[in-house]
Amino acid sequence: MPSNTPLQGTDLVDCARANAKQGIETAAYQCGYGGDVNAFAKELKVACEQMNLQVKELSELIDEQEMPLQLGGEVVAPDTPSEL
């Protein structure tokens, strides 16, 4: 559910991180910035600087645990949860 008012500070960073995989437009919308991607990006940059985070792109906020490993080789996992 999108925020009714534009988020700022740690709330903005947390919301942006949670929506980063869906892209900047979705993250801006969910964080209360509607379609104003520029205002969202500007405020996110300020919030990250206040938290001493060196972030240049939204994708850098995605946790390493959520990103697929790119070490080469194959990923061994069941095709569906029922095959666990």
PDB file of N, CA, C and O in Angstrom:
ATOM      1  N   MET A   1       0.838  -1.164   0.000  1.00  0.00           N
ATOM      2  CA  MET A   1       0.000   0.000   0.000  1.00  0.00           C
ATOM      3  C   MET A   1       0.892   1.239   0.000  1.00  0.00           C
ATOM      4  O   MET A   1       1.787   1.365   0.831  1.00  0.00           O
ATOM      5  N   PRO A   2       0.689   2.134  -0.932  1.00  0.00           N
ATOM      6  CA  PRO A   2       1.552   3.310  -1.017  1.00  0.00           C
ATOM      7  C   PRO A   2       1.323   4.276   0.145  1.00  0.00           C
ATOM      8  O   PRO A   2       0.240   4.353   0.714  1.00  0.00           O
ATOM      9  N   SER A   3       2.370   5.000   0.473  1.00  0.00           N
ATOM     10  CA  SER A   3       2.284   5.994   1.530  1.00  0.00           C
ATOM     11  C   SER A   3       1.434   7.174   1.060  1.00  0.00           C
ATOM     12  O   SER A   3       1.473   7.557  -0.110  1.00  0.00           O
ATOM     13  N   ASN A   4       0.670   7.761   1.984  1.00  0.00           N
ATOM     14  CA  ASN A   4      -0.162   8.919   1.655  1.00  0.00           C
ATOM     15  C   ASN A   4       0.664  10.189   1.501  1.00  0.00           C
ATOM     16  O   ASN A   4       0.267  11.113   0.793  1.00  0.00           O
ATOM     17  N   THR A   5       1.790  10.269   2.200  1.00  0.00           N
ATOM     18  CA  THR A   5       2.676  11.424   2.108  1.00  0.00           C
ATOM     19  C   THR A   5       4.063  10.929   1.728  1.00  0.00           C
ATOM     20  O   THR A   5       4.433   9.789   2.041  1.00  0.00           O
ATOM     21  N   PRO A   6       4.848  11.763   1.070  1.00  0.00           N
ATOM     22  CA  PRO A   6       6.210  11.344   0.697  1.00  0.00           C
ATOM     23  C   PRO A   6       7.046  11.006   1.932  1.00  0.00           C
ATOM     24  O   PRO A   6       7.119  11.800   2.881  1.00  0.00           O
ATOM     25  N   LEU A   7       7.632   9.845   1.917  1.00  0.00           N
ATOM     26  CA  LEU A   7       8.481   9.421   3.029  1.00  0.00           C
ATOM     27  C   LEU A   7       9.827  10.133   2.968  1.00  0.00           C
ATOM     28  O   LEU A   7      10.260  10.575   1.897  1.00  0.00           O
ATOM     29  N   GLN A   8      10.486  10.185   4.108  1.00  0.00           N
ATOM     30  CA  GLN A   8      11.813  10.785   4.190  1.00  0.00           C
ATOM     31  C   GLN A   8      12.657   9.975   5.152  1.00  0.00           C
ATOM     32  O   GLN A   8      12.145   9.155   5.911  1.00  0.00           O
ATOM     33  N   GLY A   9      13.947  10.221   5.138  1.00  0.00           N
ATOM     34  CA  GLY A   9      14.865   9.598   6.084  1.00  0.00           C
ATOM     35  C   GLY A   9      14.905   8.088   5.995  1.00  0.00           C
ATOM     36  O   GLY A   9      14.825   7.506   4.914  1.00  0.00           O
ATOM     37  N   THR A  10      15.008   7.445   7.157  1.00  0.00           N
ATOM     38  CA  THR A  10      15.138   5.988   7.184  1.00  0.00           C
ATOM     39  C   THR A  10      13.886   5.293   6.654  1.00  0.00           C
ATOM     40  O   THR A  10      13.982   4.217   6.070  1.00  0.00           O
ATOM     41  N   ASP A  11      12.716   5.907   6.858  1.00  0.00           N
ATOM     42  CA  ASP A  11      11.486   5.313   6.324  1.00  0.00           C
ATOM     43  C   ASP A  11      11.541   5.245   4.804  1.00  0.00           C
ATOM     44  O   ASP A  11      11.121   4.260   4.200  1.00  0.00           O
ATOM     45  N   LEU A  12      12.063   6.296   4.183  1.00  0.00           N
ATOM     46  CA  LEU A  12      12.196   6.326   2.724  1.00  0.00           C
ATOM     47  C   LEU A  12      13.170   5.254   2.251  1.00  0.00           C
ATOM     48  O   LEU A  12      12.889   4.523   1.304  1.00  0.00           O
ATOM     49  N   VAL A  13      14.302   5.142   2.907  1.00  0.00           N
ATOM     50  CA  VAL A  13      15.308   4.147   2.515  1.00  0.00           C
ATOM     51  C   VAL A  13      14.758   2.739   2.666  1.00  0.00           C
ATOM     52  O   VAL A  13      14.930   1.896   1.779  1.00  0.00           O
ATOM     53  N   ASP A  14      14.056   2.484   3.773  1.00  0.00           N
ATOM     54  CA  ASP A  14      13.473   1.158   3.991  1.00  0.00           C
ATOM     55  C   ASP A  14      12.433   0.824   2.924  1.00  0.00           C
ATOM     56  O   ASP A  14      12.410  -0.285   2.390  1.00  0.00           O
ATOM     57  N   CYS A  15      11.571   1.794   2.607  1.00  0.00           N
ATOM     58  CA  CYS A  15      10.537   1.575   1.594  1.00  0.00           C
ATOM     59  C   CYS A  15      11.168   1.377   0.218  1.00  0.00           C
ATOM     60  O   CYS A  15      10.771   0.497  -0.543  1.00  0.00           O
ATOM     61  N   ALA A  16      12.171   2.202  -0.104  1.00  0.00           N
ATOM     62  CA  ALA A  16      12.854   2.088  -1.397  1.00  0.00           C
ATOM     63  C   ALA A  16      13.535   0.734  -1.517  1.00  0.00           C
ATOM     64  O   ALA A  16      13.477   0.083  -2.568  1.00  0.00           O
ATOM     65  N   ARG A  17      14.160   0.283  -0.434  1.00  0.00           N
ATOM     66  CA  ARG A  17      14.830  -1.029  -0.435  1.00  0.00           C
ATOM     67  C   ARG A  17      13.814  -2.146  -0.661  1.00  0.00           C
ATOM     68  O   ARG A  17      14.054  -3.071  -1.437  1.00  0.00           O
ATOM     69  N   ALA A  18      12.659  -2.037  -0.028  1.00  0.00           N
ATOM     70  CA  ALA A  18      11.631  -3.073  -0.156  1.00  0.00           C
ATOM     71  C   ALA A  18      11.053  -3.142  -1.564  1.00  0.00           C
ATOM     72  O   ALA A  18      10.579  -4.197  -1.983  1.00  0.00           O
ATOM     73  N   ASN A  19      11.097  -2.037  -2.299  1.00  0.00           N
ATOM     74  CA  ASN A  19      10.492  -1.985  -3.627  1.00  0.00           C
ATOM     75  C   ASN A  19      11.506  -1.869  -4.755  1.00  0.00           C
ATOM     76  O   ASN A  19      11.120  -1.711  -5.918  1.00  0.00           O
ATOM     77  N   ALA A  20      12.777  -1.943  -4.440  1.00  0.00           N
ATOM     78  CA  ALA A  20      13.832  -1.728  -5.436  1.00  0.00           C
ATOM     79  C   ALA A  20      13.778  -2.730  -6.587  1.00  0.00           C
ATOM     80  O   ALA A  20      14.044  -2.378  -7.736  1.00  0.00           O
ATOM     81  N   LYS A  21      13.404  -3.968  -6.300  1.00  0.00           N
ATOM     82  CA  LYS A  21      13.374  -4.992  -7.347  1.00  0.00           C
ATOM     83  C   LYS A  21      12.313  -4.708  -8.410  1.00  0.00           C
ATOM     84  O   LYS A  21      12.434  -5.143  -9.538  1.00  0.00           O
ATOM     85  N   GLN A  22      11.278  -3.926  -8.047  1.00  0.00           N
ATOM     86  CA  GLN A  22      10.203  -3.623  -8.992  1.00  0.00           C
ATOM     87  C   GLN A  22      10.525  -2.409  -9.859  1.00  0.00           C
ATOM     88  O   GLN A  22       9.774  -2.090 -10.762  1.00  0.00           O
ATOM     89  N   GLY A  23      11.597  -1.710  -9.581  1.00  0.00           N
ATOM     90  CA  GLY A  23      12.005  -0.569 -10.396  1.00  0.00           C
ATOM     91  C   GLY A  23      11.730   0.761  -9.723  1.00  0.00           C
ATOM     92  O   GLY A  23      10.991   0.855  -8.737  1.00  0.00           O
ATOM     93  N   ILE A  24      12.315   1.806 -10.286  1.00  0.00           N
ATOM     94  CA  ILE A  24      12.252   3.124  -9.659  1.00  0.00           C
ATOM     95  C   ILE A  24      10.854   3.725  -9.683  1.00  0.00           C
ATOM     96  O   ILE A  24      10.450   4.408  -8.745  1.00  0.00           O
ATOM     97  N   GLU A  25      10.087   3.467 -10.739  1.00  0.00           N
ATOM     98  CA  GLU A  25       8.736   4.031 -10.817  1.00  0.00           C
ATOM     99  C   GLU A  25       7.847   3.462  -9.712  1.00  0.00           C
ATOM    100  O   GLU A  25       7.128   4.193  -9.036  1.00  0.00           O
ATOM    101  N   THR A  26       7.913   2.160  -9.517  1.00  0.00           N
ATOM    102  CA  THR A  26       7.127   1.510  -8.467  1.00  0.00           C
ATOM    103  C   THR A  26       7.594   1.956  -7.096  1.00  0.00           C
ATOM    104  O   THR A  26       6.780   2.245  -6.216  1.00  0.00           O
ATOM    105  N   ALA A  27       8.908   2.036  -6.903  1.00  0.00           N
ATOM    106  CA  ALA A  27       9.447   2.469  -5.612  1.00  0.00           C
ATOM    107  C   ALA A  27       9.002   3.890  -5.291  1.00  0.00           C
ATOM    108  O   ALA A  27       8.583   4.181  -4.165  1.00  0.00           O
ATOM    109  N   ALA A  28       9.062   4.780  -6.279  1.00  0.00           N
ATOM    110  CA  ALA A  28       8.634   6.169  -6.068  1.00  0.00           C
ATOM    111  C   ALA A  28       7.159   6.209  -5.671  1.00  0.00           C
ATOM    112  O   ALA A  28       6.774   6.921  -4.740  1.00  0.00           O
ATOM    113  N   TYR A  29       6.338   5.448  -6.367  1.00  0.00           N
ATOM    114  CA  TYR A  29       4.905   5.408  -6.080  1.00  0.00           C
ATOM    115  C   TYR A  29       4.638   4.882  -4.669  1.00  0.00           C
ATOM    116  O   TYR A  29       3.886   5.470  -3.901  1.00  0.00           O
ATOM    117  N   GLN A  30       5.268   3.772  -4.320  1.00  0.00           N
ATOM    118  CA  GLN A  30       5.044   3.149  -3.014  1.00  0.00           C
ATOM    119  C   GLN A  30       5.553   4.025  -1.869  1.00  0.00           C
ATOM    120  O   GLN A  30       5.035   3.958  -0.753  1.00  0.00           O
ATOM    121  N   CYS A  31       6.559   4.844  -2.135  1.00  0.00           N
ATOM    122  CA  CYS A  31       7.143   5.705  -1.101  1.00  0.00           C
ATOM    123  C   CYS A  31       6.426   7.047  -0.993  1.00  0.00           C
ATOM    124  O   CYS A  31       6.864   7.930  -0.263  1.00  0.00           O
ATOM    125  N   GLY A  32       5.342   7.222  -1.750  1.00  0.00           N
ATOM    126  CA  GLY A  32       4.527   8.419  -1.621  1.00  0.00           C
ATOM    127  C   GLY A  32       4.852   9.537  -2.586  1.00  0.00           C
ATOM    128  O   GLY A  32       4.352  10.650  -2.435  1.00  0.00           O
ATOM    129  N   TYR A  33       5.665   9.270  -3.606  1.00  0.00           N
ATOM    130  CA  TYR A  33       6.055  10.309  -4.551  1.00  0.00           C
ATOM    131  C   TYR A  33       5.266  10.245  -5.851  1.00  0.00           C
ATOM    132  O   TYR A  33       5.532  11.016  -6.777  1.00  0.00           O
ATOM    133  N   GLY A  34       4.312   9.333  -5.931  1.00  0.00           N
ATOM    134  CA  GLY A  34       3.503   9.209  -7.141  1.00  0.00           C
ATOM    135  C   GLY A  34       4.381   8.975  -8.356  1.00  0.00           C
ATOM    136  O   GLY A  34       5.232   8.100  -8.356  1.00  0.00           O
ATOM    137  N   GLY A  35       4.196   9.788  -9.383  1.00  0.00           N
ATOM    138  CA  GLY A  35       4.987   9.656 -10.600  1.00  0.00           C
ATOM    139  C   GLY A  35       6.192  10.574 -10.644  1.00  0.00           C
ATOM    140  O   GLY A  35       6.894  10.647 -11.655  1.00  0.00           O
ATOM    141  N   ASP A  36       6.475  11.280  -9.548  1.00  0.00           N
ATOM    142  CA  ASP A  36       7.602  12.226  -9.517  1.00  0.00           C
ATOM    143  C   ASP A  36       8.888  11.493  -9.159  1.00  0.00           C
ATOM    144  O   ASP A  36       9.378  11.558  -8.030  1.00  0.00           O
ATOM    145  N   VAL A  37       9.437  10.820 -10.144  1.00  0.00           N
ATOM    146  CA  VAL A  37      10.643  10.013  -9.939  1.00  0.00           C
ATOM    147  C   VAL A  37      11.833  10.888  -9.566  1.00  0.00           C
ATOM    148  O   VAL A  37      12.674  10.501  -8.756  1.00  0.00           O
ATOM    149  N   ASN A  38      11.909  12.091 -10.131  1.00  0.00           N
ATOM    150  CA  ASN A  38      13.041  12.980  -9.837  1.00  0.00           C
ATOM    151  C   ASN A  38      13.064  13.406  -8.377  1.00  0.00           C
ATOM    152  O   ASN A  38      14.114  13.400  -7.740  1.00  0.00           O
ATOM    153  N   ALA A  39      11.897  13.780  -7.836  1.00  0.00           N
ATOM    154  CA  ALA A  39      11.829  14.167  -6.427  1.00  0.00           C
ATOM    155  C   ALA A  39      12.163  12.978  -5.529  1.00  0.00           C
ATOM    156  O   ALA A  39      12.862  13.125  -4.518  1.00  0.00           O
ATOM    157  N   PHE A  40      11.683  11.805  -5.903  1.00  0.00           N
ATOM    158  CA  PHE A  40      11.981  10.588  -5.152  1.00  0.00           C
ATOM    159  C   PHE A  40      13.481  10.324  -5.139  1.00  0.00           C
ATOM    160  O   PHE A  40      14.074  10.086  -4.076  1.00  0.00           O
ATOM    161  N   ALA A  41      14.111  10.382  -6.301  1.00  0.00           N
ATOM    162  CA  ALA A  41      15.546  10.109  -6.399  1.00  0.00           C
ATOM    163  C   ALA A  41      16.358  11.128  -5.596  1.00  0.00           C
ATOM    164  O   ALA A  41      17.323  10.757  -4.910  1.00  0.00           O
ATOM    165  N   LYS A  42      15.954  12.381  -5.663  1.00  0.00           N
ATOM    166  CA  LYS A  42      16.665  13.438  -4.938  1.00  0.00           C
ATOM    167  C   LYS A  42      16.554  13.221  -3.432  1.00  0.00           C
ATOM    168  O   LYS A  42      17.549  13.282  -2.712  1.00  0.00           O
ATOM    169  N   GLU A  43      15.354  12.961  -2.946  1.00  0.00           N
ATOM    170  CA  GLU A  43      15.145  12.754  -1.513  1.00  0.00           C
ATOM    171  C   GLU A  43      15.811  11.469  -1.036  1.00  0.00           C
ATOM    172  O   GLU A  43      16.343  11.412   0.073  1.00  0.00           O
ATOM    173  N   LEU A  44      15.807  10.434  -1.871  1.00  0.00           N
ATOM    174  CA  LEU A  44      16.472   9.184  -1.512  1.00  0.00           C
ATOM    175  C   LEU A  44      17.974   9.393  -1.383  1.00  0.00           C
ATOM    176  O   LEU A  44      18.608   8.865  -0.470  1.00  0.00           O
ATOM    177  N   LYS A  45      18.542  10.186  -2.266  1.00  0.00           N
ATOM    178  CA  LYS A  45      19.974  10.485  -2.199  1.00  0.00           C
ATOM    179  C   LYS A  45      20.306  11.201  -0.886  1.00  0.00           C
ATOM    180  O   LYS A  45      21.268  10.859  -0.219  1.00  0.00           O
ATOM    181  N   VAL A  46      19.476  12.187  -0.505  1.00  0.00           N
ATOM    182  CA  VAL A  46      19.676  12.909   0.743  1.00  0.00           C
ATOM    183  C   VAL A  46      19.585  11.958   1.933  1.00  0.00           C
ATOM    184  O   VAL A  46      20.422  11.990   2.840  1.00  0.00           O
ATOM    185  N   ALA A  47      18.561  11.102   1.930  1.00  0.00           N
ATOM    186  CA  ALA A  47      18.361  10.159   3.034  1.00  0.00           C
ATOM    187  C   ALA A  47      19.535   9.191   3.152  1.00  0.00           C
ATOM    188  O   ALA A  47      19.994   8.899   4.265  1.00  0.00           O
ATOM    189  N   CYS A  48      20.025   8.714   2.024  1.00  0.00           N
ATOM    190  CA  CYS A  48      21.167   7.789   2.045  1.00  0.00           C
ATOM    191  C   CYS A  48      22.420   8.479   2.576  1.00  0.00           C
ATOM    192  O   CYS A  48      23.180   7.894   3.348  1.00  0.00           O
ATOM    193  N   GLU A  49      22.628   9.729   2.168  1.00  0.00           N
ATOM    194  CA  GLU A  49      23.789  10.472   2.657  1.00  0.00           C
ATOM    195  C   GLU A  49      23.713  10.667   4.167  1.00  0.00           C
ATOM    196  O   GLU A  49      24.723  10.580   4.859  1.00  0.00           O
ATOM    197  N   GLN A  50      22.516  10.939   4.689  1.00  0.00           N
ATOM    198  CA  GLN A  50      22.335  11.110   6.129  1.00  0.00           C
ATOM    199  C   GLN A  50      22.640   9.822   6.880  1.00  0.00           C
ATOM    200  O   GLN A  50      23.054   9.858   8.033  1.00  0.00           O
ATOM    201  N   MET A  51      22.437   8.698   6.225  1.00  0.00           N
ATOM    202  CA  MET A  51      22.696   7.392   6.840  1.00  0.00           C
ATOM    203  C   MET A  51      24.096   6.876   6.508  1.00  0.00           C
ATOM    204  O   MET A  51      24.444   5.747   6.829  1.00  0.00           O
ATOM    205  N   ASN A  52      24.897   7.704   5.846  1.00  0.00           N
ATOM    206  CA  ASN A  52      26.258   7.339   5.416  1.00  0.00           C
ATOM    207  C   ASN A  52      26.264   6.128   4.493  1.00  0.00           C
ATOM    208  O   ASN A  52      27.151   5.278   4.556  1.00  0.00           O
ATOM    209  N   LEU A  53      25.253   6.035   3.629  1.00  0.00           N
ATOM    210  CA  LEU A  53      25.196   4.983   2.618  1.00  0.00           C
ATOM    211  C   LEU A  53      25.689   5.551   1.300  1.00  0.00           C
ATOM    212  O   LEU A  53      25.241   6.616   0.884  1.00  0.00           O
ATOM    213  N   GLN A  54      26.588   4.866   0.670  1.00  0.00           N
ATOM    214  CA  GLN A  54      27.095   5.271  -0.634  1.00  0.00           C
ATOM    215  C   GLN A  54      26.296   4.551  -1.707  1.00  0.00           C
ATOM    216  O   GLN A  54      26.636   3.455  -2.119  1.00  0.00           O
ATOM    217  N   VAL A  55      25.199   5.162  -2.143  1.00  0.00           N
ATOM    218  CA  VAL A  55      24.303   4.542  -3.113  1.00  0.00           C
ATOM    219  C   VAL A  55      24.173   5.460  -4.317  1.00  0.00           C
ATOM    220  O   VAL A  55      23.833   6.625  -4.179  1.00  0.00           O
ATOM    221  N   LYS A  56      24.440   4.920  -5.496  1.00  0.00           N
ATOM    222  CA  LYS A  56      24.308   5.699  -6.720  1.00  0.00           C
ATOM    223  C   LYS A  56      23.100   5.273  -7.533  1.00  0.00           C
ATOM    224  O   LYS A  56      22.596   6.027  -8.335  1.00  0.00           O
ATOM    225  N   GLU A  57      22.646   4.040  -7.335  1.00  0.00           N
ATOM    226  CA  GLU A  57      21.500   3.506  -8.057  1.00  0.00           C
ATOM    227  C   GLU A  57      20.583   2.778  -7.085  1.00  0.00           C
ATOM    228  O   GLU A  57      21.034   2.214  -6.094  1.00  0.00           O
ATOM    229  N   LEU A  58      19.310   2.782  -7.409  1.00  0.00           N
ATOM    230  CA  LEU A  58      18.321   2.115  -6.565  1.00  0.00           C
ATOM    231  C   LEU A  58      18.654   0.638  -6.385  1.00  0.00           C
ATOM    232  O   LEU A  58      18.484   0.088  -5.302  1.00  0.00           O
ATOM    233  N   SER A  59      19.159   0.011  -7.414  1.00  0.00           N
ATOM    234  CA  SER A  59      19.456  -1.428  -7.344  1.00  0.00           C
ATOM    235  C   SER A  59      20.508  -1.752  -6.289  1.00  0.00           C
ATOM    236  O   SER A  59      20.575  -2.886  -5.815  1.00  0.00           O
ATOM    237  N   GLU A  60      21.298  -0.772  -5.876  1.00  0.00           N
ATOM    238  CA  GLU A  60      22.304  -1.009  -4.851  1.00  0.00           C
ATOM    239  C   GLU A  60      21.687  -1.203  -3.469  1.00  0.00           C
ATOM    240  O   GLU A  60      22.355  -1.657  -2.544  1.00  0.00           O
ATOM    241  N   LEU A  61      20.412  -0.862  -3.325  1.00  0.00           N
ATOM    242  CA  LEU A  61      19.735  -1.045  -2.041  1.00  0.00           C
ATOM    243  C   LEU A  61      19.226  -2.470  -1.847  1.00  0.00           C
ATOM    244  O   LEU A  61      18.836  -2.835  -0.749  1.00  0.00           O
ATOM    245  N   ILE A  62      19.217  -3.269  -2.903  1.00  0.00           N
ATOM    246  CA  ILE A  62      18.743  -4.645  -2.789  1.00  0.00           C
ATOM    247  C   ILE A  62      19.740  -5.429  -1.948  1.00  0.00           C
ATOM    248  O   ILE A  62      20.939  -5.407  -2.202  1.00  0.00           O
ATOM    249  N   ASP A  63      19.224  -6.091  -0.930  1.00  0.00           N
ATOM    250  CA  ASP A  63      20.091  -6.884  -0.050  1.00  0.00           C
ATOM    251  C   ASP A  63      20.796  -7.970  -0.846  1.00  0.00           C
ATOM    252  O   ASP A  63      20.222  -8.568  -1.748  1.00  0.00           O
ATOM    253  N   GLU A  64      22.017  -8.252  -0.455  1.00  0.00           N
ATOM    254  CA  GLU A  64      22.780  -9.297  -1.136  1.00  0.00           C
ATOM    255  C   GLU A  64      22.072 -10.637  -1.072  1.00  0.00           C
ATOM    256  O   GLU A  64      22.193 -11.449  -1.973  1.00  0.00           O
ATOM    257  N   GLN A  65      21.339 -10.887  -0.002  1.00  0.00           N
ATOM    258  CA  GLN A  65      20.641 -12.161   0.148  1.00  0.00           C
ATOM    259  C   GLN A  65      19.527 -12.310  -0.877  1.00  0.00           C
ATOM    260  O   GLN A  65      19.148 -13.413  -1.222  1.00  0.00           O
ATOM    261  N   GLU A  66      18.988 -11.173  -1.365  1.00  0.00           N
ATOM    262  CA  GLU A  66      17.904 -11.219  -2.327  1.00  0.00           C
ATOM    263  C   GLU A  66      18.406 -11.306  -3.769  1.00  0.00           C
ATOM    264  O   GLU A  66      17.650 -11.646  -4.657  1.00  0.00           O
ATOM    265  N   MET A  67      19.664 -10.972  -3.978  1.00  0.00           N
ATOM    266  CA  MET A  67      20.213 -11.007  -5.330  1.00  0.00           C
ATOM    267  C   MET A  67      20.722 -12.413  -5.635  1.00  0.00           C
ATOM    268  O   MET A  67      21.304 -13.074  -4.775  1.00  0.00           O
ATOM    269  N   PRO A  68      20.520 -12.881  -6.846  1.00  0.00           N
ATOM    270  CA  PRO A  68      21.028 -14.209  -7.193  1.00  0.00           C
ATOM    271  C   PRO A  68      22.554 -14.206  -7.220  1.00  0.00           C
ATOM    272  O   PRO A  68      23.181 -13.220  -7.580  1.00  0.00           O
ATOM    273  N   LEU A  69      23.117 -15.307  -6.795  1.00  0.00           N
ATOM    274  CA  LEU A  69      24.572 -15.426  -6.846  1.00  0.00           C
ATOM    275  C   LEU A  69      25.038 -15.469  -8.285  1.00  0.00           C
ATOM    276  O   LEU A  69      24.469 -16.163  -9.118  1.00  0.00           O
ATOM    277  N   GLN A  70      26.081 -14.718  -8.560  1.00  0.00           N
ATOM    278  CA  GLN A  70      26.605 -14.686  -9.917  1.00  0.00           C
ATOM    279  C   GLN A  70      28.053 -15.162  -9.901  1.00  0.00           C
ATOM    280  O   GLN A  70      28.948 -14.510 -10.403  1.00  0.00           O
ATOM    281  N   LEU A  71      28.243 -16.315  -9.282  1.00  0.00           N
ATOM    282  CA  LEU A  71      29.569 -16.876  -9.173  1.00  0.00           C
ATOM    283  C   LEU A  71      29.843 -17.924 -10.237  1.00  0.00           C
ATOM    284  O   LEU A  71      30.905 -18.505 -10.270  1.00  0.00           O
ATOM    285  N   GLY A  72      28.874 -18.155 -11.082  1.00  0.00           N
ATOM    286  CA  GLY A  72      29.025 -19.187 -12.097  1.00  0.00           C
ATOM    287  C   GLY A  72      28.446 -20.494 -11.588  1.00  0.00           C
ATOM    288  O   GLY A  72      28.016 -20.622 -10.453  1.00  0.00           O
ATOM    289  N   GLY A  73      28.396 -21.467 -12.447  1.00  0.00           N
ATOM    290  CA  GLY A  73      27.842 -22.755 -12.056  1.00  0.00           C
ATOM    291  C   GLY A  73      26.330 -22.768 -12.151  1.00  0.00           C
ATOM    292  O   GLY A  73      25.716 -21.904 -12.746  1.00  0.00           O
ATOM    293  N   GLU A  74      25.726 -23.763 -11.520  1.00  0.00           N
ATOM    294  CA  GLU A  74      24.283 -23.932 -11.569  1.00  0.00           C
ATOM    295  C   GLU A  74      23.669 -23.714 -10.198  1.00  0.00           C
ATOM    296  O   GLU A  74      24.295 -23.978  -9.178  1.00  0.00           O
ATOM    297  N   VAL A  75      22.429 -23.266 -10.214  1.00  0.00           N
ATOM    298  CA  VAL A  75      21.666 -23.157  -8.983  1.00  0.00           C
ATOM    299  C   VAL A  75      20.861 -24.439  -8.859  1.00  0.00           C
ATOM    300  O   VAL A  75      20.119 -24.812  -9.763  1.00  0.00           O
ATOM    301  N   VAL A  76      21.029 -25.131  -7.741  1.00  0.00           N
ATOM    302  CA  VAL A  76      20.321 -26.380  -7.514  1.00  0.00           C
ATOM    303  C   VAL A  76      19.194 -26.096  -6.538  1.00  0.00           C
ATOM    304  O   VAL A  76      19.433 -25.754  -5.384  1.00  0.00           O
ATOM    305  N   ALA A  77      17.965 -26.200  -7.033  1.00  0.00           N
ATOM    306  CA  ALA A  77      16.788 -25.927  -6.204  1.00  0.00           C
ATOM    307  C   ALA A  77      15.589 -26.609  -6.834  1.00  0.00           C
ATOM    308  O   ALA A  77      15.565 -26.870  -8.033  1.00  0.00           O
ATOM    309  N   PRO A  78      14.576 -26.908  -6.017  1.00  0.00           N
ATOM    310  CA  PRO A  78      13.364 -27.510  -6.582  1.00  0.00           C
ATOM    311  C   PRO A  78      12.639 -26.516  -7.483  1.00  0.00           C
ATOM    312  O   PRO A  78      12.770 -25.306  -7.323  1.00  0.00           O
ATOM    313  N   ASP A  79      11.877 -27.036  -8.446  1.00  0.00           N
ATOM    314  CA  ASP A  79      11.138 -26.172  -9.354  1.00  0.00           C
ATOM    315  C   ASP A  79       9.945 -25.508  -8.677  1.00  0.00           C
ATOM    316  O   ASP A  79       9.561 -24.406  -9.035  1.00  0.00           O
ATOM    317  N   THR A  80       9.348 -26.172  -7.718  1.00  0.00           N
ATOM    318  CA  THR A  80       8.187 -25.633  -7.023  1.00  0.00           C
ATOM    319  C   THR A  80       8.332 -25.911  -5.540  1.00  0.00           C
ATOM    320  O   THR A  80       9.048 -26.834  -5.135  1.00  0.00           O
ATOM    321  N   PRO A  81       7.618 -25.140  -4.694  1.00  0.00           N
ATOM    322  CA  PRO A  81       7.689 -25.391  -3.246  1.00  0.00           C
ATOM    323  C   PRO A  81       7.198 -26.778  -2.858  1.00  0.00           C
ATOM    324  O   PRO A  81       7.643 -27.348  -1.867  1.00  0.00           O
ATOM    325  N   SER A  82       6.302 -27.381  -3.645  1.00  0.00           N
ATOM    326  CA  SER A  82       5.790 -28.706  -3.304  1.00  0.00           C
ATOM    327  C   SER A  82       6.831 -29.798  -3.517  1.00  0.00           C
ATOM    328  O   SER A  82       6.671 -30.914  -3.047  1.00  0.00           O
ATOM    329  N   GLU A  83       7.906 -29.474  -4.236  1.00  0.00           N
ATOM    330  CA  GLU A  83       8.959 -30.458  -4.494  1.00  0.00           C
ATOM    331  C   GLU A  83      10.069 -30.390  -3.444  1.00  0.00           C
ATOM    332  O   GLU A  83      11.141 -30.961  -3.631  1.00  0.00           O
ATOM    333  N   LEU A  84       9.842 -29.673  -2.364  1.00  0.00           N
ATOM    334  CA  LEU A  84      10.842 -29.596  -1.298  1.00  0.00           C
ATOM    335  C   LEU A  84      10.933 -30.932  -0.658  1.00  0.00           C
ATOM    336  O   LEU A  84      11.627 -31.562  -0.219  1.00  0.00           O
TER     337      LEU A  84
END
